[in-house]
Amino acid sequence: MNLPNALTVLRILLIPFFIGFLTYGHYMWALWTILIAGVTDILDGVIARMANQRTKLGAYLDPGWVAIMVVSRDLIIVAGTLLLHMTQTPIEVAPTALGKGTTLAQLSYLVLALVLIAFQKDVHQLMPLLALMLTLTVISGLHYVYRGIRAYHPDLV
């Protein structure tokens, strides 16, 4: 276990906190958590390259937090929809333009990453797209949570 791998593990461990903060409406804490995760992502890559500390474990773990973020967003949306359904709260179950844009960014990143990997090219050149995709994932997740809260408690928002 080296410092880059420890930072990756830290980033993965931050995910339940991020989800908890979102779930309980602590949006500023959720924002700080995702910013810390982003900084650790940058740091672990830089340290691994500069100190020649790249490992197979790091290669497997590093992209894992991104997948967990994407899946977590979808699980939060599904859980919120089920909760609203169980409480018989009417809600418009329709994708938003932001949600569709997020899906496009996610699929674009996935396809491009697979193409680069297939041709044994450096995936790190996709970092701007990764940042955009994660930003859209978080924003659209917050937007869906906001819509759910608004449907359940229209007087709060």
N, CA, C and O atoms as a DFTB+ gen file, in Angstrom:
628 C
 N C O
     1  1       0.859      -1.180       0.000
     2  2       0.000       0.000       0.000
     3  2       0.897       1.232       0.000
     4  3       1.693       1.445       0.914
     5  1       0.747       2.032      -1.044
     6  2       1.516       3.272      -1.114
     7  2       0.554       4.458      -1.001
     8  3      -0.658       4.267      -0.900
     9  1       1.095       5.686      -1.018
    10  2       0.277       6.882      -0.832
    11  2      -0.791       7.032      -1.925
    12  3      -1.939       7.322      -1.589
    13  1      -0.474       6.851      -3.205
    14  2      -1.531       6.962      -4.216
    15  2      -2.676       5.961      -3.984
    16  3      -3.845       6.315      -4.139
    17  1      -2.348       4.721      -3.617
    18  2      -3.395       3.736      -3.350
    19  2      -4.209       4.122      -2.118
    20  3      -5.426       3.941      -2.095
    21  1      -3.540       4.652      -1.097
    22  2      -4.251       5.092       0.105
    23  2      -5.222       6.225      -0.228
    24  3      -6.332       6.268       0.302
    25  1      -4.809       7.137      -1.101
    26  2      -5.704       8.221      -1.520
    27  2      -6.905       7.682      -2.293
    28  3      -8.017       8.191      -2.154
    29  1      -6.681       6.664      -3.099
    30  2      -7.778       6.046      -3.845
    31  2      -8.751       5.364      -2.892
    32  3      -9.966       5.484      -3.051
    33  1      -8.225       4.656      -1.911
    34  2      -9.088       4.002      -0.917
    35  2      -9.871       5.060      -0.137
    36  3     -11.061       4.881       0.123
    37  1      -9.216       6.153       0.235
    38  2      -9.897       7.248       0.925
    39  2     -11.054       7.765       0.073
    40  3     -12.153       7.993       0.579
    41  1     -10.805       7.942      -1.197
    42  2     -11.834       8.446      -2.113
    43  2     -13.030       7.494      -2.156
    44  3     -14.178       7.940      -2.157
    45  1     -12.773       6.213      -2.190
    46  2     -13.861       5.226      -2.201
    47  2     -14.620       5.270      -0.875
    48  3     -15.845       5.148      -0.855
    49  1     -13.901       5.443       0.224
    50  2     -14.546       5.505       1.536
    51  2     -15.382       6.774       1.715
    52  3     -16.278       6.804       2.559
    53  1     -15.106       7.807       0.945
    54  2     -15.883       9.047       1.024
    55  2     -17.269       8.904       0.400
    56  3     -18.163       9.695       0.701
    57  1     -17.459       7.918      -0.452
    58  2     -18.716       7.789      -1.192
    59  2     -19.934       7.630      -0.279
    60  3     -20.930       8.320      -0.496
    61  1     -19.903       6.749       0.741
    62  2     -21.083       6.661       1.608
    63  2     -21.394       7.984       2.324
    64  3     -22.558       8.315       2.552
    65  1     -20.348       8.731       2.672
    66  2     -20.569      10.034       3.307
    67  2     -21.248      10.985       2.325
    68  3     -22.183      11.701       2.683
    69  1     -20.767      10.982       1.091
    70  2     -21.366      11.824       0.061
    71  2     -22.847      11.495      -0.100
    72  3     -23.687      12.394      -0.134
    73  1     -23.159      10.218      -0.198
    74  2     -24.548       9.783      -0.361
    75  2     -25.376      10.174       0.860
    76  3     -26.507      10.641       0.724
    77  1     -24.819       9.986       2.034
    78  2     -25.518      10.372       3.259
    79  2     -25.797      11.862       3.314
    80  3     -26.897      12.283       3.672
    81  1     -24.803      12.656       2.960
    82  2     -24.997      14.107       2.955
    83  2     -26.089      14.506       1.970
    84  3     -26.922      15.358       2.279
    85  1     -26.090      13.899       0.790
    86  2     -27.144      14.179      -0.185
    87  2     -28.512      13.757       0.347
    88  3     -29.485      14.505       0.251
    89  1     -28.571      12.570       0.898
    90  2     -29.836      12.019       1.376
    91  2     -30.464      12.895       2.452
    92  3     -31.681      13.082       2.474
    93  1     -29.644      13.425       3.335
    94  2     -30.164      14.216       4.450
    95  2     -30.113      15.722       4.200
    96  3     -30.285      16.514       5.126
    97  1     -29.876      16.112       2.951
    98  2     -29.964      17.517       2.583
    99  2     -28.801      18.384       3.022
   100  3     -28.939      19.606       3.077
   101  1     -27.664      17.793       3.334
   102  2     -26.474      18.556       3.717
   103  2     -25.645      18.803       2.448
   104  3     -24.575      18.222       2.266
   105  1     -26.156      19.661       1.592
   106  2     -25.580      19.831       0.265
   107  2     -24.188      20.459       0.281
   108  3     -23.352      20.129      -0.561
   109  1     -23.934      21.348       1.219
   110  2     -22.604      21.950       1.302
   111  2     -21.573      20.877       1.688
   112  3     -20.470      20.852       1.142
   113  1     -21.932      19.998       2.623
   114  2     -21.025      18.907       3.006
   115  2     -20.823      17.949       1.836
   116  3     -19.721      17.445       1.616
   117  1     -21.898      17.704       1.089
   118  2     -21.780      16.836      -0.092
   119  2     -20.831      17.463      -1.106
   120  3     -20.002      16.776      -1.703
   121  1     -20.962      18.773      -1.292
   122  2     -20.076      19.473      -2.221
   123  2     -18.625      19.373      -1.767
   124  3     -17.746      19.081      -2.577
   125  1     -18.364      19.609      -0.496
   126  2     -16.991      19.507       0.019
   127  2     -16.450      18.093      -0.138
   128  3     -15.277      17.901      -0.460
   129  1     -17.303      17.110       0.092
   130  2     -16.876      15.720      -0.031
   131  2     -16.469      15.402      -1.456
   132  3     -15.447      14.753      -1.681
   133  1     -17.261      15.853      -2.426
   134  2     -16.933      15.562      -3.820
   135  2     -15.697      16.351      -4.254
   136  3     -14.917      15.871      -5.076
   137  1     -15.515      17.538      -3.718
   138  2     -14.300      18.301      -4.037
   139  2     -13.059      17.601      -3.471
   140  3     -12.027      17.528      -4.138
   141  1     -13.160      17.096      -2.261
   142  2     -12.042      16.352      -1.668
   143  2     -11.739      15.114      -2.501
   144  3     -10.576      14.794      -2.747
   145  1     -12.790      14.417      -2.936
   146  2     -12.592      13.237      -3.788
   147  2     -11.880      13.619      -5.077
   148  3     -10.989      12.901      -5.531
   149  1     -12.263      14.741      -5.667
   150  2     -11.612      15.197      -6.897
   151  2     -10.143      15.525      -6.684
   152  3      -9.295      15.180      -7.508
   153  1      -9.845      16.194      -5.573
   154  2      -8.453      16.541      -5.273
   155  2      -7.628      15.278      -5.042
   156  3      -6.494      15.187      -5.512
   157  1      -8.186      14.304      -4.322
   158  2      -7.426      13.063      -4.099
   159  2      -7.200      12.314      -5.411
   160  3      -6.189      11.630      -5.573
   161  1      -8.143      12.443      -6.346
   162  2      -7.963      11.802      -7.649
   163  2      -6.781      12.418      -8.391
   164  3      -5.955      11.712      -8.969
   165  1      -6.716      13.728      -8.365
   166  2      -5.602      14.417      -9.026
   167  2      -4.287      14.072      -8.332
   168  3      -3.299      13.735      -8.984
   169  1      -4.286      14.162      -6.993
   170  2      -3.056      13.911      -6.236
   171  2      -2.532      12.498      -6.416
   172  3      -1.330      12.298      -6.591
   173  1      -3.427      11.513      -6.375
   174  2      -2.906      10.144      -6.464
   175  2      -2.292       9.887      -7.832
   176  3      -1.295       9.172      -7.933
   177  1      -2.863      10.453      -8.878
   178  2      -2.273      10.286     -10.211
   179  2      -0.924      10.969     -10.339
   180  3       0.023      10.402     -10.884
   181  1      -0.843      12.196      -9.830
   182  2       0.410      12.954      -9.905
   183  2       1.496      12.260      -9.084
   184  3       2.619      12.088      -9.558
   185  1       1.169      11.868      -7.873
   186  2       2.158      11.216      -7.002
   187  2       2.605       9.887      -7.602
   188  3       3.793       9.566      -7.600
   189  1       1.646       9.115      -8.113
   190  2       1.999       7.811      -8.697
   191  2       2.964       7.973      -9.862
   192  3       3.900       7.187     -10.010
   193  1       2.739       8.995     -10.694
   194  2       3.628       9.196     -11.841
   195  2       4.978       9.775     -11.412
   196  3       6.028       9.298     -11.843
   197  1       4.945      10.800     -10.567
   198  2       6.192      11.472     -10.182
   199  2       7.093      10.578      -9.334
   200  3       8.313      10.606      -9.489
   201  1       6.502       9.784      -8.438
   202  2       7.291       8.935      -7.542
   203  2       7.409       7.510      -8.077
   204  3       7.913       6.616      -7.396
   205  1       6.936       7.315      -9.305
   206  2       6.958       5.996      -9.932
   207  2       6.355       4.937      -8.994
   208  3       6.954       3.894      -8.731
   209  1       5.149       5.247      -8.504
   210  2       4.471       4.350      -7.570
   211  2       3.200       3.765      -8.181
   212  3       2.233       3.505      -7.464
   213  1       3.193       3.561      -9.465
   214  2       2.027       2.955     -10.113
   215  2       1.972       1.481      -9.748
   216  3       2.987       0.785      -9.765
   217  1       0.772       1.014      -9.416
   218  2       0.595      -0.397      -9.064
   219  2      -0.631      -0.942      -9.786
   220  3      -1.487      -0.181     -10.238
   221  1      -0.706      -2.256      -9.889
   222  2      -1.890      -2.889     -10.480
   223  2      -3.123      -2.589      -9.633
   224  3      -4.204      -2.338     -10.164
   225  1      -2.952      -2.617      -8.309
   226  2      -4.071      -2.315      -7.427
   227  2      -4.609      -0.920      -7.718
   228  3      -5.820      -0.724      -7.823
   229  1      -3.715       0.035      -7.847
   230  2      -4.134       1.400      -8.153
   231  2      -4.853       1.498      -9.479
   232  3      -5.835       2.229      -9.607
   233  1      -4.369       0.766     -10.464
   234  2      -4.996       0.784     -11.786
   235  2      -6.426       0.243     -11.715
   236  3      -7.307       0.726     -12.427
   237  1      -6.658      -0.757     -10.859
   238  2      -8.007      -1.323     -10.714
   239  2      -8.906      -0.446      -9.854
   240  3     -10.086      -0.279     -10.163
   241  1      -8.360       0.117      -8.774
   242  2      -9.171       0.897      -7.846
   243  2      -9.494       2.293      -8.351
   244  3     -10.593       2.793      -8.117
   245  1      -8.566       2.922      -9.034
   246  2      -8.701       4.332      -9.379
   247  2     -10.013       4.663     -10.076
   248  3     -10.718       5.567      -9.625
   249  1     -10.373       3.973     -11.155
   250  2     -11.625       4.350     -11.811
   251  2     -12.867       3.861     -11.062
   252  3     -13.984       4.241     -11.415
   253  1     -12.692       3.031     -10.043
   254  2     -13.842       2.456      -9.339
   255  2     -14.728       3.477      -8.679
   256  3     -15.948       3.313      -8.655
   257  1     -14.140       4.538      -8.139
   258  2     -14.949       5.541      -7.447
   259  2     -15.861       6.263      -8.410
   260  3     -16.950       6.687      -8.025
   261  1     -15.442       6.413      -9.655
   262  2     -16.284       7.060     -10.659
   263  2     -17.531       6.204     -10.906
   264  3     -18.647       6.721     -10.945
   265  1     -17.335       4.918     -11.068
   266  2     -18.467       4.016     -11.296
   267  2     -19.411       4.038     -10.095
   268  3     -20.631       4.038     -10.257
   269  1     -18.847       4.058      -8.907
   270  2     -19.683       4.085      -7.708
   271  2     -20.491       5.377      -7.653
   272  3     -21.661       5.351      -7.269
   273  1     -19.890       6.508      -8.030
   274  2     -20.616       7.784      -8.057
   275  2     -21.784       7.717      -9.027
   276  3     -22.893       8.140      -8.701
   277  1     -21.536       7.185     -10.221
   278  2     -22.571       7.109     -11.242
   279  2     -23.706       6.201     -10.776
   280  3     -24.879       6.560     -10.881
   281  1     -23.356       5.034     -10.267
   282  2     -24.374       4.089      -9.801
   283  2     -25.112       4.649      -8.593
   284  3     -26.324       4.472      -8.471
   285  1     -24.397       5.322      -7.702
   286  2     -25.029       5.900      -6.515
   287  2     -26.086       6.923      -6.894
   288  3     -27.161       6.957      -6.296
   289  1     -25.793       7.752      -7.877
   290  2     -26.768       8.737      -8.347
   291  2     -28.038       8.036      -8.795
   292  3     -29.144       8.439      -8.435
   293  1     -27.869       6.990      -9.578
   294  2     -29.036       6.264     -10.079
   295  2     -29.793       5.569      -8.949
   296  3     -31.023       5.531      -8.960
   297  1     -29.069       5.020      -7.977
   298  2     -29.733       4.381      -6.837
   299  2     -30.515       5.394      -6.005
   300  3     -31.608       5.095      -5.524
   301  1     -29.959       6.587      -5.836
   302  2     -30.658       7.637      -5.102
   303  2     -31.941       8.016      -5.832
   304  3     -32.982       8.204      -5.202
   305  1     -31.875       8.129      -7.152
   306  2     -33.060       8.469      -7.946
   307  2     -34.119       7.378      -7.812
   308  3     -35.296       7.673      -7.601
   309  1     -33.705       6.129      -7.933
   310  2     -34.649       5.015      -7.822
   311  2     -35.255       4.956      -6.417
   312  3     -36.465       4.782      -6.272
   313  1     -34.420       5.100      -5.384
   314  2     -34.918       5.051      -4.003
   315  2     -35.905       6.188      -3.749
   316  3     -36.942       5.987      -3.118
   317  1     -35.583       7.367      -4.238
   318  2     -36.491       8.506      -4.069
   319  2     -37.810       8.295      -4.791
   320  3     -38.872       8.623      -4.262
   321  1     -37.747       7.753      -5.986
   322  2     -38.964       7.479      -6.753
   323  2     -39.825       6.437      -6.037
   324  3     -41.045       6.583      -5.959
   325  1     -39.185       5.382      -5.511
   326  2     -39.926       4.366      -4.762
   327  2     -40.566       4.948      -3.509
   328  3     -41.711       4.630      -3.188
   329  1     -39.832       5.796      -2.805
   330  2     -40.368       6.436      -1.602
   331  2     -41.589       7.278      -1.948
   332  3     -42.610       7.209      -1.264
   333  1     -41.485       8.064      -3.001
   334  2     -42.619       8.898      -3.403
   335  2     -43.800       8.035      -3.837
   336  3     -44.954       8.364      -3.562
   337  1     -43.507       6.937      -4.512
   338  2     -44.577       6.021      -4.925
   339  2     -45.253       5.396      -3.704
   340  3     -46.480       5.312      -3.648
   341  1     -44.454       4.958      -2.724
   342  2     -45.007       4.323      -1.528
   343  2     -45.836       5.303      -0.697
   344  3     -46.796       4.896      -0.042
   345  1     -45.482       6.574      -0.715
   346  2     -46.242       7.582       0.029
   347  2     -47.342       8.185      -0.825
   348  3     -48.000       9.147      -0.428
   349  1     -47.533       7.607      -2.004
   350  2     -48.562       8.042      -2.948
   351  2     -48.450       9.528      -3.279
   352  3     -49.453      10.224      -3.439
   353  1     -47.217       9.993      -3.377
   354  2     -46.950      11.371      -3.756
   355  2     -46.844      11.440      -5.270
   356  3     -46.016      10.750      -5.865
   357  1     -47.675      12.265      -5.900
   358  2     -47.583      12.349      -7.356
   359  2     -46.276      13.026      -7.777
   360  3     -45.889      14.055      -7.224
   361  1     -45.625      12.444      -8.738
   362  2     -44.382      13.015      -9.259
   363  2     -44.306      12.725     -10.744
   364  3     -44.723      11.669     -11.219
   365  1     -43.771      13.674     -11.447
   366  2     -43.555      13.501     -12.879
   367  2     -42.288      12.668     -13.058
   368  3     -41.184      13.136     -12.780
   369  1     -42.452      11.441     -13.521
   370  2     -41.314      10.554     -13.732
   371  2     -40.899      10.704     -15.190
   372  3     -41.310       9.936     -16.061
   373  1     -40.085      11.702     -15.422
   374  2     -39.609      11.963     -16.775
   375  2     -38.168      12.445     -16.686
   376  3     -37.816      13.222     -15.798
   377  1     -37.344      11.982     -17.606
   378  2     -35.959      12.466     -17.588
   379  2     -35.907      13.947     -17.937
   380  3     -36.722      14.457     -18.705
   381  1     -34.934      14.610     -17.355
   382  2     -34.744      16.028     -17.646
   383  2     -33.653      16.178     -18.701
   384  3     -32.919      15.233     -18.989
   385  1     -33.556      17.361     -19.265
   386  2     -32.477      17.633     -20.222
   387  2     -31.129      17.453     -19.538
   388  3     -30.180      16.955     -20.144
   389  1     -31.048      17.859     -18.280
   390  2     -29.802      17.699     -17.521
   391  2     -29.477      16.219     -17.343
   392  3     -28.323      15.813     -17.482
   393  1     -30.484      15.422     -17.039
   394  2     -30.277      13.977     -16.891
   395  2     -29.841      13.335     -18.191
   396  3     -28.966      12.469     -18.198
   397  1     -30.444      13.754     -19.293
   398  2     -30.062      13.213     -20.602
   399  2     -28.640      13.629     -20.967
   400  3     -27.880      12.836     -21.523
   401  1     -28.282      14.874     -20.654
   402  2     -26.921      15.343     -20.900
   403  2     -25.903      14.577     -20.077
   404  3     -24.804      14.278     -20.544
   405  1     -26.284      14.260     -18.840
   406  2     -25.415      13.470     -17.969
   407  2     -25.188      12.080     -18.552
   408  3     -24.061      11.586     -18.587
   409  1     -26.268      11.457     -19.007
   410  2     -26.149      10.129     -19.614
   411  2     -25.258      10.180     -20.845
   412  3     -24.435       9.289     -21.051
   413  1     -25.413      11.209     -21.660
   414  2     -24.565      11.366     -22.851
   415  2     -23.097      11.503     -22.453
   416  3     -22.228      10.877     -23.059
   417  1     -22.820      12.318     -21.437
   418  2     -21.434      12.498     -20.980
   419  2     -20.877      11.189     -20.420
   420  3     -19.721      10.848     -20.669
   421  1     -21.698      10.458     -19.665
   422  2     -21.247       9.187     -19.094
   423  2     -20.928       8.175     -20.183
   424  3     -19.885       7.521     -20.148
   425  1     -21.829       8.048     -21.148
   426  2     -21.598       7.096     -22.240
   427  2     -20.414       7.511     -23.104
   428  3     -19.628       6.664     -23.531
   429  1     -20.283       8.799     -23.360
   430  2     -19.151       9.289     -24.154
   431  2     -17.834       8.963     -23.471
   432  3     -16.893       8.487     -24.106
   433  1     -17.778       9.224     -22.167
   434  2     -16.558       8.925     -21.427
   435  2     -16.252       7.433     -21.480
   436  3     -15.114       7.038     -21.732
   437  1     -17.258       6.614     -21.244
   438  2     -17.069       5.166     -21.247
   439  2     -16.578       4.668     -22.603
   440  3     -15.622       3.896     -22.673
   441  1     -17.222       5.101     -23.667
   442  2     -16.834       4.657     -25.017
   443  2     -15.420       5.113     -25.350
   444  3     -14.606       4.324     -25.829
   445  1     -15.126       6.387     -25.096
   446  2     -13.783       6.897     -25.411
   447  2     -12.709       6.207     -24.567
   448  3     -11.628       5.897     -25.067
   449  1     -13.007       5.971     -23.297
   450  2     -12.037       5.278     -22.445
   451  2     -11.778       3.871     -22.972
   452  3     -10.630       3.429     -23.019
   453  1     -12.823       3.173     -23.363
   454  2     -12.645       1.822     -23.898
   455  2     -11.861       1.828     -25.210
   456  3     -11.042       0.941     -25.453
   457  1     -12.111       2.823     -26.049
   458  2     -11.356       2.932     -27.303
   459  2      -9.875       3.146     -26.998
   460  3      -9.014       2.484     -27.578
   461  1      -9.584       4.072     -26.088
   462  2      -8.182       4.343     -25.748
   463  2      -7.508       3.120     -25.129
   464  3      -6.359       2.807     -25.443
   465  1      -8.227       2.443     -24.258
   466  2      -7.664       1.240     -23.637
   467  2      -7.427       0.164     -24.691
   468  3      -6.399      -0.513     -24.671
   469  1      -8.371       0.007     -25.605
   470  2      -8.245      -1.021     -26.648
   471  2      -7.013      -0.771     -27.526
   472  3      -6.368      -1.712     -27.988
   473  1      -6.696       0.510     -27.747
   474  2      -5.532       0.851     -28.569
   475  2      -4.306       1.173     -27.733
   476  3      -3.327       1.727     -28.233
   477  1      -4.370       0.814     -26.436
   478  2      -3.266       0.988     -25.494
   479  2      -2.750       2.424     -25.466
   480  3      -1.546       2.675     -25.494
   481  1      -3.685       3.345     -25.410
   482  2      -3.364       4.772     -25.311
   483  2      -3.621       5.242     -23.882
   484  3      -4.289       4.564     -23.101
   485  1      -3.081       6.413     -23.555
   486  2      -3.210       6.971     -22.212
   487  2      -4.628       7.516     -22.002
   488  3      -5.075       8.408     -22.722
   489  1      -5.310       6.975     -21.022
   490  2      -6.684       7.383     -20.722
   491  2      -6.718       8.731     -20.000
   492  3      -7.765       9.376     -19.950
   493  1      -5.605       9.154     -19.450
   494  2      -5.588      10.401     -18.685
   495  2      -5.901      11.629     -19.533
   496  3      -6.208      12.692     -18.992
   497  1      -5.828      11.496     -20.840
   498  2      -6.179      12.632     -21.682
   499  2      -7.691      12.909     -21.642
   500  3      -8.149      13.940     -22.134
   501  1      -8.450      11.996     -21.062
   502  2      -9.897      12.175     -20.929
   503  2     -10.288      12.878     -19.631
   504  3     -11.475      12.988     -19.326
   505  1      -9.313      13.353     -18.866
   506  2      -9.614      13.988     -17.580
   507  2     -10.615      15.141     -17.692
   508  3     -11.497      15.243     -16.840
   509  1     -10.520      16.015     -18.703
   510  2     -11.543      17.075     -18.800
   511  2     -12.954      16.505     -18.992
   512  3     -13.911      17.008     -18.403
   513  1     -13.083      15.464     -19.808
   514  2     -14.391      14.840     -20.000
   515  2     -14.845      14.145     -18.718
   516  3     -16.028      14.173     -18.382
   517  1     -13.916      13.529     -18.010
   518  2     -14.245      12.901     -16.728
   519  2     -14.760      13.948     -15.747
   520  3     -15.759      13.726     -15.063
   521  1     -14.075      15.091     -15.677
   522  2     -14.503      16.164     -14.770
   523  2     -15.896      16.664     -15.145
   524  3     -16.739      16.877     -14.273
   525  1     -16.133      16.850     -16.434
   526  2     -17.456      17.285     -16.900
   527  2     -18.510      16.245     -16.545
   528  3     -19.581      16.584     -16.042
   529  1     -18.204      14.982     -16.809
   530  2     -19.152      13.907     -16.546
   531  2     -19.496      13.828     -15.054
   532  3     -20.665      13.690     -14.694
   533  1     -18.486      13.913     -14.192
   534  2     -18.743      13.854     -12.752
   535  2     -19.522      15.073     -12.273
   536  3     -20.408      14.955     -11.427
   537  1     -19.194      16.229     -12.809
   538  2     -19.925      17.444     -12.442
   539  2     -21.390      17.314     -12.827
   540  3     -22.277      17.605     -12.024
   541  1     -21.644      16.876     -14.057
   542  2     -23.023      16.687     -14.495
   543  2     -23.733      15.619     -13.671
   544  3     -24.918      15.758     -13.365
   545  1     -23.018      14.556     -13.309
   546  2     -23.608      13.490     -12.502
   547  2     -24.071      14.042     -11.159
   548  3     -25.190      13.768     -10.723
   549  1     -23.218      14.812     -10.509
   550  2     -23.566      15.382      -9.200
   551  2     -24.700      16.388      -9.338
   552  3     -25.664      16.346      -8.573
   553  1     -24.592      17.294     -10.309
   554  2     -25.619      18.331     -10.471
   555  2     -26.968      17.712     -10.825
   556  3     -27.996      18.104     -10.274
   557  1     -26.967      16.749     -11.739
   558  2     -28.252      16.151     -12.108
   559  2     -28.812      15.328     -10.948
   560  3     -30.027      15.293     -10.748
   561  1     -27.952      14.673     -10.188
   562  2     -28.416      13.954      -9.005
   563  2     -29.069      14.897      -8.010
   564  3     -30.144      14.607      -7.485
   565  1     -28.422      16.025      -7.752
   566  2     -28.995      17.038      -6.852
   567  2     -30.311      17.571      -7.403
   568  3     -31.252      17.818      -6.649
   569  1     -30.375      17.748      -8.721
   570  2     -31.589      18.251      -9.353
   571  2     -32.749      17.271      -9.174
   572  3     -33.871      17.678      -8.872
   573  1     -32.475      15.979      -9.362
   574  2     -33.526      14.977      -9.164
   575  2     -33.955      14.914      -7.698
   576  3     -35.141      14.755      -7.407
   577  1     -33.002      15.038      -6.775
   578  2     -33.338      15.064      -5.348
   579  2     -34.210      16.284      -5.053
   580  3     -35.202      16.182      -4.332
   581  1     -33.843      17.423      -5.607
   582  2     -34.629      18.647      -5.430
   583  2     -36.053      18.456      -5.946
   584  3     -37.013      18.854      -5.285
   585  1     -36.191      17.851      -7.122
   586  2     -37.525      17.609      -7.686
   587  2     -38.329      16.691      -6.766
   588  3     -39.524      16.907      -6.565
   589  1     -37.685      15.680      -6.213
   590  2     -38.378      14.771      -5.304
   591  2     -38.826      15.463      -4.027
   592  3     -39.945      15.256      -3.558
   593  1     -37.944      16.287      -3.467
   594  2     -38.292      17.032      -2.251
   595  2     -39.427      17.996      -2.546
   596  3     -40.360      18.124      -1.754
   597  1     -39.350      18.669      -3.672
   598  2     -40.390      19.613      -4.070
   599  2     -41.741      18.902      -4.239
   600  3     -42.782      19.452      -3.879
   601  1     -41.720      17.697      -4.778
   602  2     -42.973      16.935      -4.956
   603  2     -43.528      16.496      -3.606
   604  3     -44.741      16.526      -3.400
   605  1     -42.661      16.090      -2.689
   606  2     -43.092      15.579      -1.393
   607  2     -43.480      16.700      -0.440
   608  3     -44.457      16.586       0.300
   609  1     -42.713      17.780      -0.462
   610  2     -42.969      18.936       0.412
   611  2     -42.992      20.209      -0.426
   612  3     -42.028      20.973      -0.388
   613  1     -44.052      20.460      -1.177
   614  2     -44.067      21.646      -2.046
   615  2     -43.933      22.952      -1.290
   616  3     -43.525      23.957      -1.871
   617  1     -44.267      22.962      -0.005
   618  2     -44.186      24.181       0.779
   619  2     -42.765      24.503       1.234
   620  3     -42.497      25.628       1.657
   621  1     -41.839      23.526       1.156
   622  2     -40.461      23.760       1.601
   623  2     -39.611      24.488       0.581
   624  3     -38.719      25.255       0.944
   625  1     -39.882      24.250      -0.696
   626  2     -39.037      24.834      -1.739
   627  2     -39.846      25.631      -2.730
   628  3     -39.289      26.191      -3.674
